[in-house]
Amino acid sequence: MISPKKYFNINGLQITSFVLYFIFNFIARDIGNIFLLLTLIFCLIDYRSLYKVLIVNAKLVTAVVLFTIYICVMAYYHSSPLNELDNYFRLLLLLPLLLIVLSEGVIIRLLCICALVGLIHWFFNHIFIDHEIRRYAGTSSSIITFANMCATLSMLSLYYALYKTENPSLLILSAIIYFFLYTETETRGPLIGIIIVIIYLAFIAIRKFKSMKYYMLPFLILSMITLAVMTTHHPLTERIKGIGKINFIDPMKTHDMSLRERIYYIKYSMEEVNERPITGIGPQNVHSRMLQKIKEQKLTKITPRDHVHNEFFDIVLKFGFMSLILLFQIYFLILNNKNRENHILINILMIMFISSQLFQSQFAHHQAITFFLGLLYILQPKTRSQSKVE
């Protein structure tokens, strides 16, 4: 990834360890976490440069600190154990990644390598380990996490293939591989982000290019995806068709277990939030209170959980409305990146990030929140001149 002369340079070590962290997300995430820790250590060692980058991103850093303090205050109020707060501290703990600088060439090679590694992992898993597995989870403990990762990298590969390189063959292949891996998870949620991103790419093409082919390509790709998903007999297609069978009169009679439970979780969280909109109920109380309500209502087809599969309802349920306001402030400051070189990438990532949070409580999953925050942080400006580009 980097030249031998730069290997022992502190910046080279930061880049190399981050790249290895990213690759091992598709091989063995536990090893990837080791490289993530090394990346953070290398960033902290270069504390002078890190301090300068933090100053450049002072508004974002301040918002993250305020969010973390608020979570700590509410956790103290609810007497919440530390293990319930771990992933909420990721916003603060990953701030040293603001120091990482990945060139466009490195990002493109990384996308291609991870696609190849992911395909090899799927092949060996499918052929030699569990060839009868129904839904592929990749290297993740949660199928939804792996689905969101693959869908996101598919969109990034598509962006680079369409608009950032004259030889897009490998990137197109990478986008196809990621999309294939995503379909193997049979997860419905990421399709919303995929559709929005493809429409966004078409909008970008209209602004940047005069030739019709540039902005017709995304719509052609979207049409092909829609046709493939709706006409094939793939299990994902059947799961998507199940959405049309939701019983809106009595949602608890919905046949699809996943949809039925998600409807209940949202309904449950809304009822609880109405009672405690300011403080929430505390993260450690979600499972027990949900279990109690399920018993009171004599529901037999709902599994109680400690999160409600929607980040925005989940964080309000646990910590009150102020936590959501502070979280959205962080997202706004991440998006408010005036560096033209990265703002399209950040928009794509944020679309996939927020759309994924509609169907997954990502602060309940270490790999998911670290994956998205890591990418969003490394794309933030490194100098004042970058942060002021209009």
Coordinates of C-alpha atoms in Angstrom, one line a residue:
M1 CA 0.0 0.0 0.0
I2 CA 2.9 2.4 0.8
S3 CA 6.4 2.5 -0.4
P4 CA 9.1 0.7 1.7
K5 CA 10.8 4.0 2.4
K6 CA 7.7 5.2 4.2
Y7 CA 7.0 2.0 6.0
F8 CA 8.6 3.0 9.3
N9 CA 7.4 6.6 9.0
I10 CA 4.7 7.3 11.6
N11 CA 2.3 8.4 8.9
G12 CA 3.1 5.2 7.0
L13 CA 2.4 3.1 10.1
Q14 CA -0.9 4.9 10.6
I15 CA -2.0 4.2 7.0
T16 CA -0.7 0.6 6.9
S17 CA -2.4 -0.4 10.2
F18 CA -5.7 1.3 9.2
V19 CA -5.6 -0.5 5.8
L20 CA -5.0 -3.8 7.5
Y21 CA -7.8 -3.1 9.9
F22 CA -10.1 -2.5 7.0
I23 CA -9.0 -5.6 5.1
F24 CA -9.3 -7.9 8.1
N25 CA -12.9 -6.8 8.5
F26 CA -13.5 -9.3 5.6
I27 CA -11.2 -12.0 7.0
A28 CA -11.3 -12.0 10.8
R29 CA -12.8 -9.0 12.6
D30 CA -11.0 -9.8 15.9
I31 CA -7.6 -9.4 14.1
G32 CA -9.0 -6.3 12.5
N33 CA -9.7 -4.8 15.9
I34 CA -6.1 -5.3 16.9
F35 CA -4.9 -3.3 13.9
L36 CA -7.5 -0.6 14.7
L37 CA -6.0 -0.3 18.2
L38 CA -2.6 -0.1 16.7
T39 CA -3.8 2.7 14.3
L40 CA -5.2 4.7 17.3
I41 CA -1.9 4.2 19.2
F42 CA 0.2 5.4 16.2
C43 CA -2.1 8.4 15.8
L44 CA -1.7 9.3 19.5
I45 CA 2.1 9.0 19.3
D46 CA 2.0 11.7 16.6
Y47 CA 0.2 13.9 19.2
R48 CA 1.4 17.3 17.7
S49 CA -0.1 16.5 14.3
L50 CA -3.2 15.1 16.0
Y51 CA -3.7 18.3 18.0
K52 CA -3.5 20.4 14.8
V53 CA -6.1 18.2 13.1
L54 CA -8.4 18.3 16.2
I55 CA -8.2 22.1 16.1
V56 CA -9.1 22.2 12.4
N57 CA -12.1 20.0 13.3
A58 CA -12.8 21.9 16.5
K59 CA -16.6 22.1 16.0
L60 CA -16.9 18.4 15.3
V61 CA -14.7 17.5 18.3
T62 CA -16.7 19.8 20.6
A63 CA -20.0 18.2 19.4
V64 CA -18.6 14.7 20.1
V65 CA -17.4 15.7 23.5
L66 CA -20.8 17.3 24.4
F67 CA -22.6 14.1 23.2
T68 CA -20.2 11.9 25.3
I69 CA -20.7 14.1 28.4
Y70 CA -24.5 14.0 28.0
I71 CA -24.4 10.2 27.7
C72 CA -22.3 9.9 30.8
V73 CA -24.6 12.2 32.8
M74 CA -27.7 10.2 31.8
A75 CA -25.9 7.0 32.4
Y76 CA -25.1 8.2 35.9
Y77 CA -28.7 9.2 36.4
H78 CA -29.9 5.7 35.4
S79 CA -27.0 3.9 37.2
S80 CA -26.1 2.3 33.9
P81 CA -23.2 -0.2 33.8
L82 CA -20.2 0.7 31.6
N83 CA -20.7 -2.2 29.3
E84 CA -24.0 -0.6 28.1
L85 CA -22.1 2.6 27.1
D86 CA -19.1 1.2 25.3
N87 CA -20.2 1.8 21.8
Y88 CA -21.5 5.3 22.5
F89 CA -18.0 6.2 23.4
R90 CA -16.8 5.2 19.9
L91 CA -17.5 8.7 18.6
L92 CA -14.9 10.1 21.1
L93 CA -12.4 7.2 21.1
L94 CA -12.1 7.1 17.3
L95 CA -11.4 10.8 17.0
P96 CA -7.6 10.1 16.5
L97 CA -8.6 8.7 13.1
L98 CA -9.1 12.2 11.9
L99 CA -5.3 12.2 11.4
I100 CA -5.4 9.4 8.8
V101 CA -4.9 10.5 5.2
L102 CA -5.8 8.0 2.5
S103 CA -5.1 9.0 -1.1
E104 CA -7.6 8.2 -3.9
G105 CA -5.3 5.5 -5.2
V106 CA -5.1 3.8 -1.9
I107 CA -8.9 3.9 -1.4
I108 CA -9.4 2.4 -4.9
R109 CA -6.9 -0.4 -4.3
L110 CA -8.4 -1.0 -0.9
L111 CA -11.9 -1.4 -2.3
C112 CA -10.7 -3.9 -4.9
I113 CA -8.7 -5.9 -2.3
C114 CA -11.5 -6.1 0.2
A115 CA -13.9 -7.3 -2.6
L116 CA -11.5 -10.1 -3.5
V117 CA -10.9 -11.1 0.1
G118 CA -14.7 -11.0 0.8
L119 CA -15.4 -13.2 -2.2
I120 CA -12.7 -15.7 -1.1
H121 CA -14.1 -15.8 2.4
W122 CA -17.6 -16.4 1.0
F123 CA -16.3 -19.2 -1.2
F124 CA -14.5 -21.1 1.5
N125 CA -17.4 -20.6 4.0
H126 CA -20.0 -21.7 1.4
I127 CA -18.0 -24.7 0.1
F128 CA -16.0 -26.0 3.0
I129 CA -17.6 -24.7 6.3
D130 CA -21.4 -24.4 6.0
H131 CA -22.7 -24.8 2.5
E132 CA -26.3 -25.1 3.7
I133 CA -26.3 -21.8 5.5
R134 CA -29.4 -19.7 4.7
R135 CA -28.2 -16.2 5.3
Y136 CA -24.5 -15.3 5.0
A137 CA -23.1 -13.2 7.8
G138 CA -19.6 -12.9 6.5
T139 CA -17.2 -12.0 9.4
S140 CA -19.8 -10.2 11.4
S141 CA -21.7 -11.3 14.5
S142 CA -24.8 -9.6 13.0
I143 CA -26.0 -10.3 9.4
I144 CA -27.3 -6.8 9.1
T145 CA -23.9 -5.4 9.9
F146 CA -22.2 -7.3 7.1
A147 CA -25.0 -6.4 4.7
N148 CA -24.6 -2.7 5.4
M149 CA -20.8 -2.9 5.0
C150 CA -21.1 -4.7 1.6
A151 CA -23.9 -2.4 0.4
T152 CA -21.9 0.7 1.3
L153 CA -18.6 -0.5 -0.3
S154 CA -20.6 -1.4 -3.4
M155 CA -21.8 2.2 -3.7
L156 CA -18.3 3.6 -3.1
S157 CA -16.9 1.3 -5.8
L158 CA -19.7 2.4 -8.2
Y159 CA -18.9 6.1 -7.5
Y160 CA -15.2 5.6 -8.3
A161 CA -16.0 3.5 -11.3
L162 CA -18.4 5.9 -12.9
Y163 CA -16.7 9.2 -12.1
K164 CA -13.2 8.9 -10.8
T165 CA -11.1 6.6 -13.1
E166 CA -10.6 6.1 -16.8
N167 CA -10.2 2.3 -16.3
P168 CA -13.2 1.3 -14.2
S169 CA -13.1 -2.5 -14.9
L170 CA -11.8 -3.6 -11.5
L171 CA -14.1 -1.2 -9.6
I172 CA -17.2 -2.3 -11.5
L173 CA -16.2 -5.9 -10.7
S174 CA -15.7 -4.9 -7.1
A175 CA -19.1 -3.2 -7.0
I176 CA -20.7 -6.4 -8.4
I177 CA -18.9 -8.6 -5.8
Y178 CA -20.0 -6.4 -2.9
F179 CA -23.6 -6.4 -4.2
F180 CA -23.5 -10.2 -4.6
L181 CA -22.2 -10.6 -1.0
Y182 CA -24.9 -8.2 0.2
T183 CA -27.7 -10.3 -1.5
E184 CA -26.3 -13.4 0.2
T185 CA -27.2 -11.8 3.5
E186 CA -30.9 -11.6 2.3
T187 CA -31.2 -8.3 4.2
R188 CA -33.8 -5.8 3.0
G189 CA -32.8 -2.6 4.8
P190 CA -29.7 -1.5 2.7
L191 CA -31.8 -1.4 -0.5
I192 CA -33.2 2.0 0.6
G193 CA -29.7 3.5 0.9
I194 CA -28.7 1.9 -2.4
I195 CA -31.6 3.5 -4.2
I196 CA -31.0 6.9 -2.7
V197 CA -27.3 6.8 -3.4
I198 CA -27.8 5.8 -7.1
I199 CA -30.3 8.7 -7.5
Y200 CA -27.7 11.0 -5.8
L201 CA -25.0 9.8 -8.2
A202 CA -27.2 10.7 -11.2
F203 CA -27.8 14.1 -9.7
I204 CA -24.0 14.6 -9.3
A205 CA -23.5 13.6 -12.9
I206 CA -26.1 16.1 -14.1
R207 CA -24.1 18.9 -12.3
K208 CA -20.7 17.8 -13.4
F209 CA -21.1 16.3 -16.9
K210 CA -22.9 17.5 -20.1
S211 CA -23.0 14.1 -21.7
M212 CA -26.3 12.2 -21.2
K213 CA -24.6 8.8 -20.7
Y214 CA -23.0 10.0 -17.4
Y215 CA -26.3 10.6 -15.7
M216 CA -28.2 7.9 -17.4
L217 CA -25.8 5.2 -16.2
P218 CA -26.9 5.3 -12.6
F219 CA -30.6 5.1 -13.6
L220 CA -29.7 2.1 -15.9
I221 CA -28.0 0.4 -13.0
L222 CA -30.9 1.1 -10.7
S223 CA -33.3 -0.3 -13.2
M224 CA -31.2 -3.5 -13.6
I225 CA -31.0 -4.0 -9.8
T226 CA -34.8 -3.4 -9.5
L227 CA -35.5 -5.9 -12.3
A228 CA -33.2 -8.5 -10.9
V229 CA -34.5 -8.2 -7.4
M230 CA -38.2 -8.3 -8.4
T231 CA -38.1 -11.0 -11.1
T232 CA -35.7 -13.6 -9.7
H233 CA -36.4 -16.4 -7.2
H234 CA -33.6 -15.3 -4.9
P235 CA -34.5 -15.5 -1.1
L236 CA -33.9 -11.7 -0.9
T237 CA -36.7 -11.2 -3.5
E238 CA -39.1 -13.3 -1.4
R239 CA -38.2 -11.3 1.7
I240 CA -38.8 -8.0 -0.1
K241 CA -42.2 -9.3 -1.3
G242 CA -43.1 -10.1 2.3
I243 CA -43.2 -6.3 3.0
G244 CA -46.4 -6.1 1.0
K245 CA -48.0 -8.7 3.3
I246 CA -47.8 -6.6 6.5
N247 CA -51.1 -6.6 8.3
F248 CA -51.5 -2.9 9.0
I249 CA -54.9 -3.5 10.7
D250 CA -53.3 -5.8 13.3
P251 CA -49.5 -5.7 12.8
M252 CA -49.0 -8.5 15.4
K253 CA -50.6 -10.9 12.9
T254 CA -48.0 -10.2 10.3
H255 CA -46.6 -13.5 9.2
D256 CA -42.9 -12.4 8.7
M257 CA -41.3 -12.6 12.1
S258 CA -38.7 -9.9 11.5
L259 CA -41.2 -7.4 10.2
R260 CA -43.6 -8.2 13.1
E261 CA -41.0 -7.8 15.7
R262 CA -39.7 -4.5 14.2
I263 CA -43.2 -3.1 14.2
Y264 CA -43.6 -4.0 17.8
Y265 CA -40.3 -2.6 18.8
I266 CA -41.1 0.8 17.3
K267 CA -44.6 0.8 18.9
Y268 CA -43.0 -0.2 22.3
S269 CA -40.3 2.5 22.1
M270 CA -42.9 5.2 21.2
E271 CA -45.0 4.3 24.2
E272 CA -42.0 4.4 26.6
V273 CA -40.7 7.7 25.1
N274 CA -44.1 9.3 25.7
E275 CA -43.7 8.5 29.3
R276 CA -40.1 9.6 29.7
P277 CA -39.1 11.9 26.8
I278 CA -36.5 13.8 28.7
T279 CA -34.5 11.1 30.5
G280 CA -35.4 7.9 28.7
I281 CA -35.5 4.7 30.6
G282 CA -31.7 3.8 30.6
P283 CA -30.0 1.3 28.3
Q284 CA -29.9 -1.5 30.8
N285 CA -33.6 -1.4 31.3
V286 CA -34.8 -1.9 27.7
H287 CA -34.8 -5.7 27.7
S288 CA -36.4 -6.1 31.2
R289 CA -39.2 -3.5 30.6
M290 CA -39.9 -4.9 27.1
L291 CA -40.1 -8.4 28.5
Q292 CA -42.5 -7.2 31.2
K293 CA -44.8 -5.5 28.6
I294 CA -44.8 -8.6 26.4
K295 CA -45.9 -10.7 29.3
E296 CA -48.6 -8.2 30.3
Q297 CA -49.9 -8.1 26.7
K298 CA -49.7 -11.9 26.5
L299 CA -47.7 -11.8 23.2
T300 CA -46.1 -15.1 22.2
K301 CA -44.5 -14.2 18.9
I302 CA -42.2 -11.3 20.0
T303 CA -38.6 -11.7 21.3
P304 CA -37.6 -9.1 23.8
R305 CA -34.3 -7.3 23.0
D306 CA -32.0 -4.7 24.5
H307 CA -32.3 -2.5 21.4
V308 CA -35.2 -1.7 19.0
H309 CA -33.5 -2.1 15.6
N310 CA -33.8 1.6 14.9
E311 CA -31.0 3.9 16.1
F312 CA -33.0 7.0 16.4
F313 CA -35.9 5.5 18.4
D314 CA -33.3 3.5 20.4
I315 CA -31.2 6.4 21.6
V316 CA -34.3 8.5 22.5
L317 CA -35.7 5.5 24.4
K318 CA -32.5 5.0 26.4
F319 CA -31.3 8.6 26.9
G320 CA -34.1 11.0 25.9
F321 CA -34.6 13.4 23.0
M322 CA -31.5 15.6 23.8
S323 CA -29.3 12.6 22.9
L324 CA -30.8 12.5 19.4
I325 CA -30.4 16.3 18.9
L326 CA -26.7 16.0 19.9
L327 CA -26.2 13.0 17.6
F328 CA -27.8 14.9 14.7
Q329 CA -25.5 17.8 15.4
I330 CA -22.5 15.6 15.0
Y331 CA -23.9 14.2 11.7
F332 CA -24.5 17.7 10.4
L333 CA -20.9 18.8 11.2
I334 CA -19.5 15.7 9.5
L335 CA -21.6 16.5 6.4
N336 CA -20.7 20.2 6.5
N337 CA -17.4 19.5 4.9
K338 CA -16.4 22.2 2.4
N339 CA -13.5 20.2 1.0
R340 CA -14.7 19.4 -2.5
E341 CA -12.3 16.5 -2.8
N342 CA -14.2 14.4 -0.2
H343 CA -17.7 15.9 0.2
I344 CA -19.4 13.5 -2.3
L345 CA -17.8 10.5 -0.6
I346 CA -19.0 11.7 2.8
N347 CA -22.5 12.3 1.4
I348 CA -22.6 8.7 0.1
L349 CA -21.4 7.3 3.3
M350 CA -23.8 9.4 5.4
I351 CA -26.7 8.3 3.2
M352 CA -25.8 4.6 3.8
F353 CA -25.0 5.3 7.4
I354 CA -28.3 7.0 8.3
S355 CA -30.4 4.6 6.1
S356 CA -28.8 1.6 7.8
Q357 CA -29.6 3.1 11.3
L358 CA -33.3 3.1 10.3
F359 CA -33.1 -0.7 10.6
Q360 CA -30.2 -1.4 13.0
S361 CA -29.3 0.0 16.3
Q362 CA -25.6 0.4 15.4
F363 CA -24.5 1.6 18.7
A364 CA -25.3 -1.9 19.9
H365 CA -22.8 -3.3 17.4
H366 CA -19.1 -2.5 17.6
Q367 CA -18.2 -3.5 14.1
A368 CA -21.0 -1.5 12.4
I369 CA -20.4 1.8 14.2
T370 CA -16.6 1.6 14.0
F371 CA -16.8 0.8 10.2
F372 CA -18.9 3.9 9.4
L373 CA -17.2 6.3 11.8
G374 CA -13.8 5.3 10.7
L375 CA -14.5 6.1 7.1
L376 CA -16.3 9.3 7.9
Y377 CA -13.5 10.5 10.2
I378 CA -10.6 9.9 7.7
L379 CA -12.5 12.0 5.1
Q380 CA -12.6 15.1 7.3
P381 CA -10.3 18.1 6.5
K382 CA -6.7 17.9 7.8
T383 CA -5.8 21.6 7.4
R384 CA -7.5 24.9 7.7
S385 CA -7.2 25.5 4.0
Q386 CA -9.1 22.3 3.3
S387 CA -11.8 23.2 5.8
K388 CA -12.4 26.6 4.1
V389 CA -12.6 25.5 0.5
E390 CA -15.9 26.7 -1.0

